[in-house]
XYZ file of C-alpha atoms in Angstrom:
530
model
C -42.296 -26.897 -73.151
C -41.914 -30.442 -74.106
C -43.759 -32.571 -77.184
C -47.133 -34.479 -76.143
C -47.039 -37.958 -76.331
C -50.616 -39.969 -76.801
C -52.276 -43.509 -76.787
C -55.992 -43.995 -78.777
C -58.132 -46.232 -77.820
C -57.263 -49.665 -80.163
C -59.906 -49.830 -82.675
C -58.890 -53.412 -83.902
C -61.964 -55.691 -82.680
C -60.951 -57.539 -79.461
C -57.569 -55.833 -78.810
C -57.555 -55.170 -74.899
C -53.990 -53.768 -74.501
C -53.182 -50.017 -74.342
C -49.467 -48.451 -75.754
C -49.607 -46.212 -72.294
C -49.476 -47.548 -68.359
C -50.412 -44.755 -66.293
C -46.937 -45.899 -64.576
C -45.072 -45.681 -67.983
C -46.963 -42.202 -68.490
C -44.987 -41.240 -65.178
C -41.611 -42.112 -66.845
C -42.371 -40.667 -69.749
C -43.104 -37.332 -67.924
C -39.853 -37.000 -66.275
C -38.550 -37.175 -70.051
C -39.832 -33.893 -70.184
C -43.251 -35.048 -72.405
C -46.740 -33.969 -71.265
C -48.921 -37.630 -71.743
C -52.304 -37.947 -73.434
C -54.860 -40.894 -72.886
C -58.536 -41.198 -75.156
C -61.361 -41.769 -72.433
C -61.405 -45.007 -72.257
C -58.465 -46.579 -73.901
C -56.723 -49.080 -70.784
C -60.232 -49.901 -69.586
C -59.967 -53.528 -71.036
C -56.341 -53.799 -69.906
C -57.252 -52.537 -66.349
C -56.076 -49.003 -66.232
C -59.188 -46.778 -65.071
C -59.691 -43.101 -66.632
C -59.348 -41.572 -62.795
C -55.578 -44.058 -62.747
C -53.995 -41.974 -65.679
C -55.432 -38.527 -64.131
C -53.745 -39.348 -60.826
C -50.340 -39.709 -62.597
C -50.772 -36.244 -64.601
C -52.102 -37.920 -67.796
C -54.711 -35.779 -69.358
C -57.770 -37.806 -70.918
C -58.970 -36.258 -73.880
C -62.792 -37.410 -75.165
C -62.139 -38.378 -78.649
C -59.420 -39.835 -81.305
C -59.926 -36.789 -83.536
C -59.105 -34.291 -80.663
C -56.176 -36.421 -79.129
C -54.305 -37.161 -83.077
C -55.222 -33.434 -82.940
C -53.106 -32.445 -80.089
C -50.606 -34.913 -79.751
C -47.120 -34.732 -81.421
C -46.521 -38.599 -81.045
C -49.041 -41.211 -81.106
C -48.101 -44.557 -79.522
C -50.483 -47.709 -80.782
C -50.250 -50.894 -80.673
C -51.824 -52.914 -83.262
C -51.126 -51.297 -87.148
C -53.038 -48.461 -87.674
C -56.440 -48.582 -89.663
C -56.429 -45.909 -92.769
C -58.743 -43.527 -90.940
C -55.982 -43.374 -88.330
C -53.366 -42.530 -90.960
C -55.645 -39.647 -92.406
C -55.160 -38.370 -89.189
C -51.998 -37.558 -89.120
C -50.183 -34.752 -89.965
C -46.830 -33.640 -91.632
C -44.183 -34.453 -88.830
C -46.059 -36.344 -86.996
C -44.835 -39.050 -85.110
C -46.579 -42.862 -84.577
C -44.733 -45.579 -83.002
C -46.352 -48.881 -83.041
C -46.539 -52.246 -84.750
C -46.728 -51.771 -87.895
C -45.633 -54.950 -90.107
C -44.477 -52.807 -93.289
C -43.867 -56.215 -95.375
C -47.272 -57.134 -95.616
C -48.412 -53.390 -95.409
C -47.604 -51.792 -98.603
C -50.856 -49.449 -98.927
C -50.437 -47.991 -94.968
C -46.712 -47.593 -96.139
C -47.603 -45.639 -98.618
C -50.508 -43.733 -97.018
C -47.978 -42.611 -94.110
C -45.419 -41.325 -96.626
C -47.615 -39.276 -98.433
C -48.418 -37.479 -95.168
C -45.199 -36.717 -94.321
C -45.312 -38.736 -90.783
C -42.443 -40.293 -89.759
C -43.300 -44.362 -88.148
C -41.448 -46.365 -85.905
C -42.412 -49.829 -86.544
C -41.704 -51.399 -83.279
C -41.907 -55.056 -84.747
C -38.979 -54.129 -86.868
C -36.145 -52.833 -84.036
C -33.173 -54.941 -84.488
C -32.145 -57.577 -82.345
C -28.984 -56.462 -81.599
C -28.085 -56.215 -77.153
C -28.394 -52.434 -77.098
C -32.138 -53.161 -78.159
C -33.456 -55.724 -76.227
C -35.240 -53.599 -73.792
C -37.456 -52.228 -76.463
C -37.910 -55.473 -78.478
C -42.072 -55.736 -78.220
C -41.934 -58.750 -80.419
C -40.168 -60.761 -77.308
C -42.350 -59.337 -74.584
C -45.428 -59.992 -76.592
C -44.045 -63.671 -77.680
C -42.715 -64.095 -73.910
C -46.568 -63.474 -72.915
C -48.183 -65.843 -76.074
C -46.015 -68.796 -75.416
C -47.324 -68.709 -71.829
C -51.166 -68.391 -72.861
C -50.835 -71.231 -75.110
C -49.939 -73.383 -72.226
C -53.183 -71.899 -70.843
C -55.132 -72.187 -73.036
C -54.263 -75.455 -73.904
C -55.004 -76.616 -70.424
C -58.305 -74.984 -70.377
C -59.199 -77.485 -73.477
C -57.262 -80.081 -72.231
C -59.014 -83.252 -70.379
C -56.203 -84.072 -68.071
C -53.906 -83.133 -65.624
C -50.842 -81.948 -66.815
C -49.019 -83.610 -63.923
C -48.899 -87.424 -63.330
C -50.752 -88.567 -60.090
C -50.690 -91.597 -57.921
C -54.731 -91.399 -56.134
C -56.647 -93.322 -54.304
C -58.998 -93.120 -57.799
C -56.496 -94.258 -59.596
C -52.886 -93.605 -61.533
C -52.825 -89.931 -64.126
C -50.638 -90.236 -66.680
C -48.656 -87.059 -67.350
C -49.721 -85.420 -70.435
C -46.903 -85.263 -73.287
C -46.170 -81.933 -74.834
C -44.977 -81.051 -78.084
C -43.458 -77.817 -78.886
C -42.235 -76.951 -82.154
C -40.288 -73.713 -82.591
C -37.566 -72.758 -79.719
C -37.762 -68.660 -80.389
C -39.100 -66.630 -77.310
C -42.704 -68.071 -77.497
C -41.265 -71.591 -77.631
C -38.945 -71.061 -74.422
C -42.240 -69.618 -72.810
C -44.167 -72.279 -73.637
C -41.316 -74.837 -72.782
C -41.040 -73.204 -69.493
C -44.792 -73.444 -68.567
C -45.385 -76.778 -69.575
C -42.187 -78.752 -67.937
C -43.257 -76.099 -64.565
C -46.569 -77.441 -64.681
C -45.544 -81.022 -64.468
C -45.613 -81.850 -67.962
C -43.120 -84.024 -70.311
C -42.148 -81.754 -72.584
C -40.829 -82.095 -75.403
C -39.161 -79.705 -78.294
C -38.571 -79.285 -81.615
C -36.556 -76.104 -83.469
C -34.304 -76.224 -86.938
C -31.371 -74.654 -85.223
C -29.273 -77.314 -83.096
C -27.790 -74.621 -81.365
C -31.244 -74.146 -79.105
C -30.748 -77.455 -77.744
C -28.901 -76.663 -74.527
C -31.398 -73.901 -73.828
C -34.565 -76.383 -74.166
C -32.732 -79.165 -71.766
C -31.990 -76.651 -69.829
C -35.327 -75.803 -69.035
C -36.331 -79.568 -68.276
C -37.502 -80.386 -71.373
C -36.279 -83.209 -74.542
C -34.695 -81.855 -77.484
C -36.094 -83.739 -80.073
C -33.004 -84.821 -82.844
C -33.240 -85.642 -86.212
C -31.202 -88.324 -87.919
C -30.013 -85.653 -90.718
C -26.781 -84.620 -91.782
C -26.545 -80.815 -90.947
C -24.413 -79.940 -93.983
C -27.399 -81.619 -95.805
C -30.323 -78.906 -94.550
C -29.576 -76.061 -97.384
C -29.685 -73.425 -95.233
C -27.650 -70.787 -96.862
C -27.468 -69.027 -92.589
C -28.457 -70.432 -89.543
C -30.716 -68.934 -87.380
C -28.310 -66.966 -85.296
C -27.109 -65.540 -88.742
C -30.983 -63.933 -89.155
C -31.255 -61.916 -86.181
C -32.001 -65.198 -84.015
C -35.060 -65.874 -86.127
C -34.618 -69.398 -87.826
C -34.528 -70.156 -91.943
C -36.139 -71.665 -94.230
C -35.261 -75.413 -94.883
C -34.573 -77.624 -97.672
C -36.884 -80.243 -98.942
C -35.016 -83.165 -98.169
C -34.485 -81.759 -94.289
C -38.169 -81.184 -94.239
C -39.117 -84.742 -95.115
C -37.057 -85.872 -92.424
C -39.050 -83.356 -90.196
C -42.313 -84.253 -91.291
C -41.675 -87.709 -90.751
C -40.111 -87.665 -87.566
C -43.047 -85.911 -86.418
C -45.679 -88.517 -87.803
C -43.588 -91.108 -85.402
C -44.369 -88.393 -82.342
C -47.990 -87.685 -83.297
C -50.010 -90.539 -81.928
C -47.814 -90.218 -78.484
C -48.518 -86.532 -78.044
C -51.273 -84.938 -75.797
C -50.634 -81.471 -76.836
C -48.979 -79.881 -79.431
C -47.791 -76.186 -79.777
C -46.607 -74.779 -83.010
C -44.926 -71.418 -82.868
C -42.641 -71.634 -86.090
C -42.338 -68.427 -88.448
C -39.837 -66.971 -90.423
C -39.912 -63.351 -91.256
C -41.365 -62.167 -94.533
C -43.023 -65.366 -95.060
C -46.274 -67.409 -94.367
C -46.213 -69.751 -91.546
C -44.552 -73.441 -92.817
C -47.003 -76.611 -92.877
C -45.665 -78.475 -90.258
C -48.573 -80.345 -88.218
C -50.608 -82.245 -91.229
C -53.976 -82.974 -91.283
C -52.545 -87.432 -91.122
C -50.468 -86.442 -87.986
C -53.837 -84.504 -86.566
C -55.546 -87.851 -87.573
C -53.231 -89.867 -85.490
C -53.826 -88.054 -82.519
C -55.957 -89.060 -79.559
C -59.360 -87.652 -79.068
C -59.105 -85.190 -77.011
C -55.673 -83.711 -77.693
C -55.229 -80.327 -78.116
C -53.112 -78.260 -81.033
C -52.484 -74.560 -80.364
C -51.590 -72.971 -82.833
C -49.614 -69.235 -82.437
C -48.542 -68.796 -86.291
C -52.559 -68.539 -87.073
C -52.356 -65.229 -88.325
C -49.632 -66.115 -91.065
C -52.005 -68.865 -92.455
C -50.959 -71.245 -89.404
C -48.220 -74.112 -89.019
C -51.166 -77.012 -89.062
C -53.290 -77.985 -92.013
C -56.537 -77.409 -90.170
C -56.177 -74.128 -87.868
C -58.457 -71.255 -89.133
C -57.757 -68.093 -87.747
C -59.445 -66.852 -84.360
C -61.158 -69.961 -84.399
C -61.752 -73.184 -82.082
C -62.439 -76.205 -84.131
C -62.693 -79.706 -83.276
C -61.237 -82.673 -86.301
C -63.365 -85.569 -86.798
C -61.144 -87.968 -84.541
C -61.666 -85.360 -81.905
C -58.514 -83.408 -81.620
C -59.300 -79.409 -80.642
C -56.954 -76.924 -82.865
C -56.763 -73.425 -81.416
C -55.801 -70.888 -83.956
C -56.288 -67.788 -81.675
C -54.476 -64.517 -83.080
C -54.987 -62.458 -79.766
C -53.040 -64.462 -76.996
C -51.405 -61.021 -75.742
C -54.724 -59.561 -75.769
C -56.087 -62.120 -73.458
C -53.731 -60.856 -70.619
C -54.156 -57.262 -71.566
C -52.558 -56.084 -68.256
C -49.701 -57.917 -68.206
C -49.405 -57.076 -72.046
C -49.863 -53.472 -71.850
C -47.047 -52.996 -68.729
C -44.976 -54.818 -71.145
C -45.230 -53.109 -74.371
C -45.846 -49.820 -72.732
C -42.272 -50.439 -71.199
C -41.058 -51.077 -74.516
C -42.281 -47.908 -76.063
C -40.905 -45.929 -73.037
C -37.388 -46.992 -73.635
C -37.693 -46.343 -77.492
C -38.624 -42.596 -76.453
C -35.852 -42.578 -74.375
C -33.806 -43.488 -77.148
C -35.209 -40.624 -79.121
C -34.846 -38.567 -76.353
C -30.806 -38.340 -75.421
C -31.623 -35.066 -73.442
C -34.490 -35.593 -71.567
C -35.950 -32.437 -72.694
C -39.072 -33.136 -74.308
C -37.899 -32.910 -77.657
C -37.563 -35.880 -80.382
C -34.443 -36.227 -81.850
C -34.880 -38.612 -84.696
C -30.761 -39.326 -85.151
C -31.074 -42.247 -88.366
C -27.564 -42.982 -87.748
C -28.245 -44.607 -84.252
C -28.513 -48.675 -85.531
C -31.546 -49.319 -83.252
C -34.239 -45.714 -84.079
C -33.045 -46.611 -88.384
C -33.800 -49.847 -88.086
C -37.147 -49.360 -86.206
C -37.757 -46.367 -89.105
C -40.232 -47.089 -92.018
C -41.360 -43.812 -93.016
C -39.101 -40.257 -92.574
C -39.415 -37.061 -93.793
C -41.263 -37.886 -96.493
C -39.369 -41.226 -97.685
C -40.065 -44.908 -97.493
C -37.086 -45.646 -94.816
C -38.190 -49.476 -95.594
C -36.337 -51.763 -96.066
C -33.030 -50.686 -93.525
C -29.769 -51.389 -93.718
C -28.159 -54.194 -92.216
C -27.175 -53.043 -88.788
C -23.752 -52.436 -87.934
C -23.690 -54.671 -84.609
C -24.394 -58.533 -85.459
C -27.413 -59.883 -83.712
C -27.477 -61.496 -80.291
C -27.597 -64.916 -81.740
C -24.860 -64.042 -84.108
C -21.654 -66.359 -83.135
C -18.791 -67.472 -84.803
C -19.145 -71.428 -84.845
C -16.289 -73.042 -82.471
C -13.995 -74.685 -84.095
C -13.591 -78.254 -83.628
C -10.353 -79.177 -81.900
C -8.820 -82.378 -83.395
C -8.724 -85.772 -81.163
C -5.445 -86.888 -81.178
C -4.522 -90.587 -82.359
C -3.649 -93.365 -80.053
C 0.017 -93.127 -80.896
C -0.309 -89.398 -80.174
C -2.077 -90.559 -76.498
C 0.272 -92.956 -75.919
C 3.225 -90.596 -76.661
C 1.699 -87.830 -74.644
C 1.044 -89.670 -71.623
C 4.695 -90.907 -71.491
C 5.918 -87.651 -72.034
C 3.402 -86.642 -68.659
C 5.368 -89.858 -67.004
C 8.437 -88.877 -67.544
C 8.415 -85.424 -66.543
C 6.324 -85.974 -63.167
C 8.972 -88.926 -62.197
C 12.146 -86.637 -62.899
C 10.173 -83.744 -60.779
C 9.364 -86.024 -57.733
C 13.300 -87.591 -57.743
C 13.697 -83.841 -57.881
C 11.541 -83.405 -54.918
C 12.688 -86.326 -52.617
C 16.534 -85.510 -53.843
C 16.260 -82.451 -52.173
C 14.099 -83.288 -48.976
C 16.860 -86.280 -48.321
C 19.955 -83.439 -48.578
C 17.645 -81.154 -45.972
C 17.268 -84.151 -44.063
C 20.636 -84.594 -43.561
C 21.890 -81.224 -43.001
C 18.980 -80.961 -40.325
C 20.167 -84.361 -38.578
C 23.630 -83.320 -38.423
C 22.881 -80.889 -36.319
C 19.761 -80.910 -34.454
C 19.395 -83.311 -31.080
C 18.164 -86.684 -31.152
C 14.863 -85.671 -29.240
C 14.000 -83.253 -31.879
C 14.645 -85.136 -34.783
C 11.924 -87.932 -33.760
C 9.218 -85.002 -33.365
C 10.275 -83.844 -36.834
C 10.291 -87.117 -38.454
C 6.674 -87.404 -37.393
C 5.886 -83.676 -38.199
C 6.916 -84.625 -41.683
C 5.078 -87.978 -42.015
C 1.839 -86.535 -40.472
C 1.834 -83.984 -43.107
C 2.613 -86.232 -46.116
C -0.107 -88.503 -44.898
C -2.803 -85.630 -44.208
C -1.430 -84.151 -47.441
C -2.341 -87.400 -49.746
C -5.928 -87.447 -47.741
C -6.994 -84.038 -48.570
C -5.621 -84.317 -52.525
C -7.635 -87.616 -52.851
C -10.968 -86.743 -50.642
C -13.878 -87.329 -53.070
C -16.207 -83.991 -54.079
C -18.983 -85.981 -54.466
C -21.403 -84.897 -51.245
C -19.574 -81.339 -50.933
C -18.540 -78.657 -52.814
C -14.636 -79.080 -53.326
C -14.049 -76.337 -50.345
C -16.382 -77.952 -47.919
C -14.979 -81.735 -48.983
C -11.180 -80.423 -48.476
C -12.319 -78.590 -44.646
C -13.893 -81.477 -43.867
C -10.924 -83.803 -44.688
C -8.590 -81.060 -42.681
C -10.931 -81.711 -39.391
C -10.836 -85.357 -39.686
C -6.552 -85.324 -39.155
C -7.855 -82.675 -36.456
C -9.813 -85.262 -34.423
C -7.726 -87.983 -35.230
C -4.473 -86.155 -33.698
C -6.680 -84.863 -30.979
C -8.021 -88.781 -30.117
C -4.002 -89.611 -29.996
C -3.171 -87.089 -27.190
C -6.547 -87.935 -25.171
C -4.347 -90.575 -23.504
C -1.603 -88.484 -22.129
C -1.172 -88.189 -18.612
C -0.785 -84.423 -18.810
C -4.579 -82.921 -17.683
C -3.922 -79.803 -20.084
C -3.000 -81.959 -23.152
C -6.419 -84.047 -22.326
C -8.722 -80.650 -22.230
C -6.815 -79.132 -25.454
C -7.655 -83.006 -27.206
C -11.504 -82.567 -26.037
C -11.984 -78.633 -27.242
C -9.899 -79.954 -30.350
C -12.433 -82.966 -31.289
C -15.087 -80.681 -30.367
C -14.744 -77.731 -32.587
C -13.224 -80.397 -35.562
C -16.987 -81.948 -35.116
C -18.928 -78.897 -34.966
C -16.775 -77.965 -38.211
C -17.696 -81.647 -40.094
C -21.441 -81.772 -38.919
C -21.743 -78.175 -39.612
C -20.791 -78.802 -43.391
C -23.172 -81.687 -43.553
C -25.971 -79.163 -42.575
C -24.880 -76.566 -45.156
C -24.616 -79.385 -47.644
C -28.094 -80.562 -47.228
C -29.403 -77.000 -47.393
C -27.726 -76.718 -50.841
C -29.350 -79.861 -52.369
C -33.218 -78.981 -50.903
C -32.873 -75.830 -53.144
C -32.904 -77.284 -56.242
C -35.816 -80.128 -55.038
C -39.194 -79.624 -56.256
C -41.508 -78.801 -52.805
């Protein structure tokens, strides 16, 4: 008979989500575990009592009597100190757990023997990725910022041209490119904004102009910042900065502040309180009636006036959001997510699909993830053995060559192409000749022709221009134009079955060129906005 696996009810005042989906409960059963649920415990996040019974769950009335029976308890937010007391020796609790800035529960869980997955700590290596909660539950904040930034905001995020008059787009800060930052990125430049971003690490640039928005530079020598590691170095999280760099940062975004409708701060770095980023002069150099959102509220915030789970407006009229519960505010979408993390981590745990935990600490992802085992503070871990995902070697730049070098090179490329086409024409001229001593007069003018028509059609399809077609569709095209052309030559001969075979010949050639047009047009109404 297989382990039971169960999910409380959160106790954490406001938290909606639930660490079980009655559809992850279904996965998790053919993993040979028999799933708990405490009456009550998706309600907020959607997930009716009678929803979890239909999929096998059992619902159990209390927390005492599901800790009680179950041999892993899945949470979400850190547990509460009556929650550790109830666990026992061997116990297993995956959830968040935060054991930097939780010393005391650390503590508590070791002296009961319970061994904790802390699922804000599995590496970010590939292998991991589809249990990294951190990501989902960033993926979801970054969105709900957006959100919730419109629901304060006065204004269309979209420019319009009405009858009432012209809307201005609104202008978009966001500072911080991790997952959150992307999210919000995304949701802003979909919603019509102009977006623009901010992040310490260069190397995000291509992924924020890829997504539409403006990559905002500084005018700072890299070498300069004093970052012992880039981000990509840190598990894709960024680091912190020197002084001088953050000057730079500060002031570049005192320039931005009185342009900016909305600002979004997501910047944290692990272990630490959130940076000071947004000031209380740049708030005072906002409009009235711009919006900050702040997601690093519950490390202290990145502005100067954000109070945690609080809505407060400055006295020029600027709104700061510090909300800690973004996730929680889409509990259902939350919940699949997370839920679907934990399911792959007890997959992880489970290589037999048997039911049973196997708790191997020499798999990188399940020792990372560890903070308690057996009896032992498994906290800090190791470095893992895989580098992050971010983790690249920096390319190496490859040397421009001087203008003697240039000069040199492309006389070398003269040269060689001259002695290769004398080559070329040497030989055609001897083939030419062997050909012509031989062959009758009549064939040799048909030839010469043959030869010139495809030199000429040759040089037309090299040098056709890509620039409405692919390079396929541009080359077909340019092989259909000699087509028609030929074809129009022979339309004049007096033989009727040289005149029919010129018409089919024009007509397939310009079903063929008007057909690639189509296909062409197609192609470029894909990537228009409808």
């Amino acid at each position: 008979m297989g382990l039971k696996i169960g999910s409380p009810k959160e106790r954490s005042p406001g938290e909606s989500r639930v660490a079980m989906t009655p559809e992850s409960a279904s996965q998790l059963q053919k993993l040979g575990y028999d799933c708990l649920i405490e009456t009550g415990a998706g309600v907020k996040a959607g997930f009716t009592d009678d929803a979890y019974r239909k999929y096998g769950v059992t619902v159990v009335d209390g927390e005492a009597e599901l800790y009680a029976a179950a041999d892993v308890v899945a949470k979400v937010r850190p547990p509460e100190s009556a929650e550790i007391d109830r666990l026992r020796q061997g116990q297993t609790l995956i959830s968040f757990f935060y054991p930097g800035q939780n010393k005391e529960l650390l503590e508590a869980a070791k002296a009961k023997s319970a061994n904790v997955i802390a699922m804000d700590m599995v590496p970010r290596i590939s292998r991991a990725q589809k249990m990294d909660a951190l990501s989902s539950m960033a993926n979801i904040a970054g969105y709900r910022a957006v959100i919730e930034a419109g629901s304060n905001f006065g204004r269309f995020f979209t420019g319009q041209v009405t009858a009432a008059g012209k809307v201005p787009p609104a202008k978009v800060l966001v500072i911080g490119a991790g997952v959150a930052g992307l999210a919000a990125i995304g949701t802003a430049t979909s919603l019509g904004a102009i977006t623009y971003a901010f992040d310490v690490r260069p190397e995000v640039a291509e992924q924020i102009e890829s997504m539409g928005a403006e990559f905002v530079f500084l005018d700072f020598n890299e070498t300069q910042q004093g970052q012992g590691q880039d981000g990509a170095a840190t598990g894709g999280y960024a680091s912190p900065s020197s002084p001088e760099f953050r000057e730079k940062q500060l002031e570049k975004f005192r320039e931005l502040a009185p342009e900016i409708d909305i600002v979004i701060t997501t910047a944290l770095i692990p272990g630490r309180d959130a940076p000071k980023l947004w000031l209380a002069d740049m708030v005072a150099m906002m409009k009235p009636g711009s919006v900050i959102i702040d997601l690093a509220a519950e490390r202290g915030g990145n502005c100067d006036l954000t109070v945690a789970d609080q809505r407060i407006v400055s006295d020029n009229g600027v709104i700061v959001v510090g909300y800690t519960d973004f996730p929680s505010r889409m509990a259902t979408q939350a919940s699949t997510l997370y839920a679907t993390n934990i399911r792959h981590m007890v997959t992880d745990l489970t290589p037999a699909k048997d039911g049973v935990l196997v708790h191997n600490m020499e798999d990188d992802v399940i020792r990372g993830a560890t903070v308690t085992y057996q009896g032992e503070i498994t906290f800090p871990p190791p470095p893992p053995k895989i580098q992050a995902i971010a983790a690249q070697k920096p390319k190496e730049k490859v040397k421009e060559p001087t203008p003697e070098e240039k000069r040199a090179a492309e006389t070398a490329a003269f040269k060689k192409q001259t002695r290769a086409q004398a080559i070329l024409l040497a030989v055609a001229t001897v083939l030419l000749l062997i050909v012509g001593a031989y062959a009758p007069s009549s064939f040799m003018s048909h030839f010469v022709v043959f030869v010139l028509a495809c030199f000429v059609g040759f040089q037309v399809i090299w040098n056709v221009s890509h620039s409405l077609h692919t390079p396929l569709m541009a080359v077909t095209n340019a092989i259909s134009g000699i087509v028609i052309l030929g074809a129009l030559l022979q339309s004049g001969s007096g033989n009727w079955l040289v005149v029919i075979l010129s018409a089919l010949s024009v007509l397939v050639a310009t079903i063929n060129i008007v057909g690639g047009f189509l296909v062409t047009r197609r192609m470029l109404a894909m990537f228009q906005k409808s």
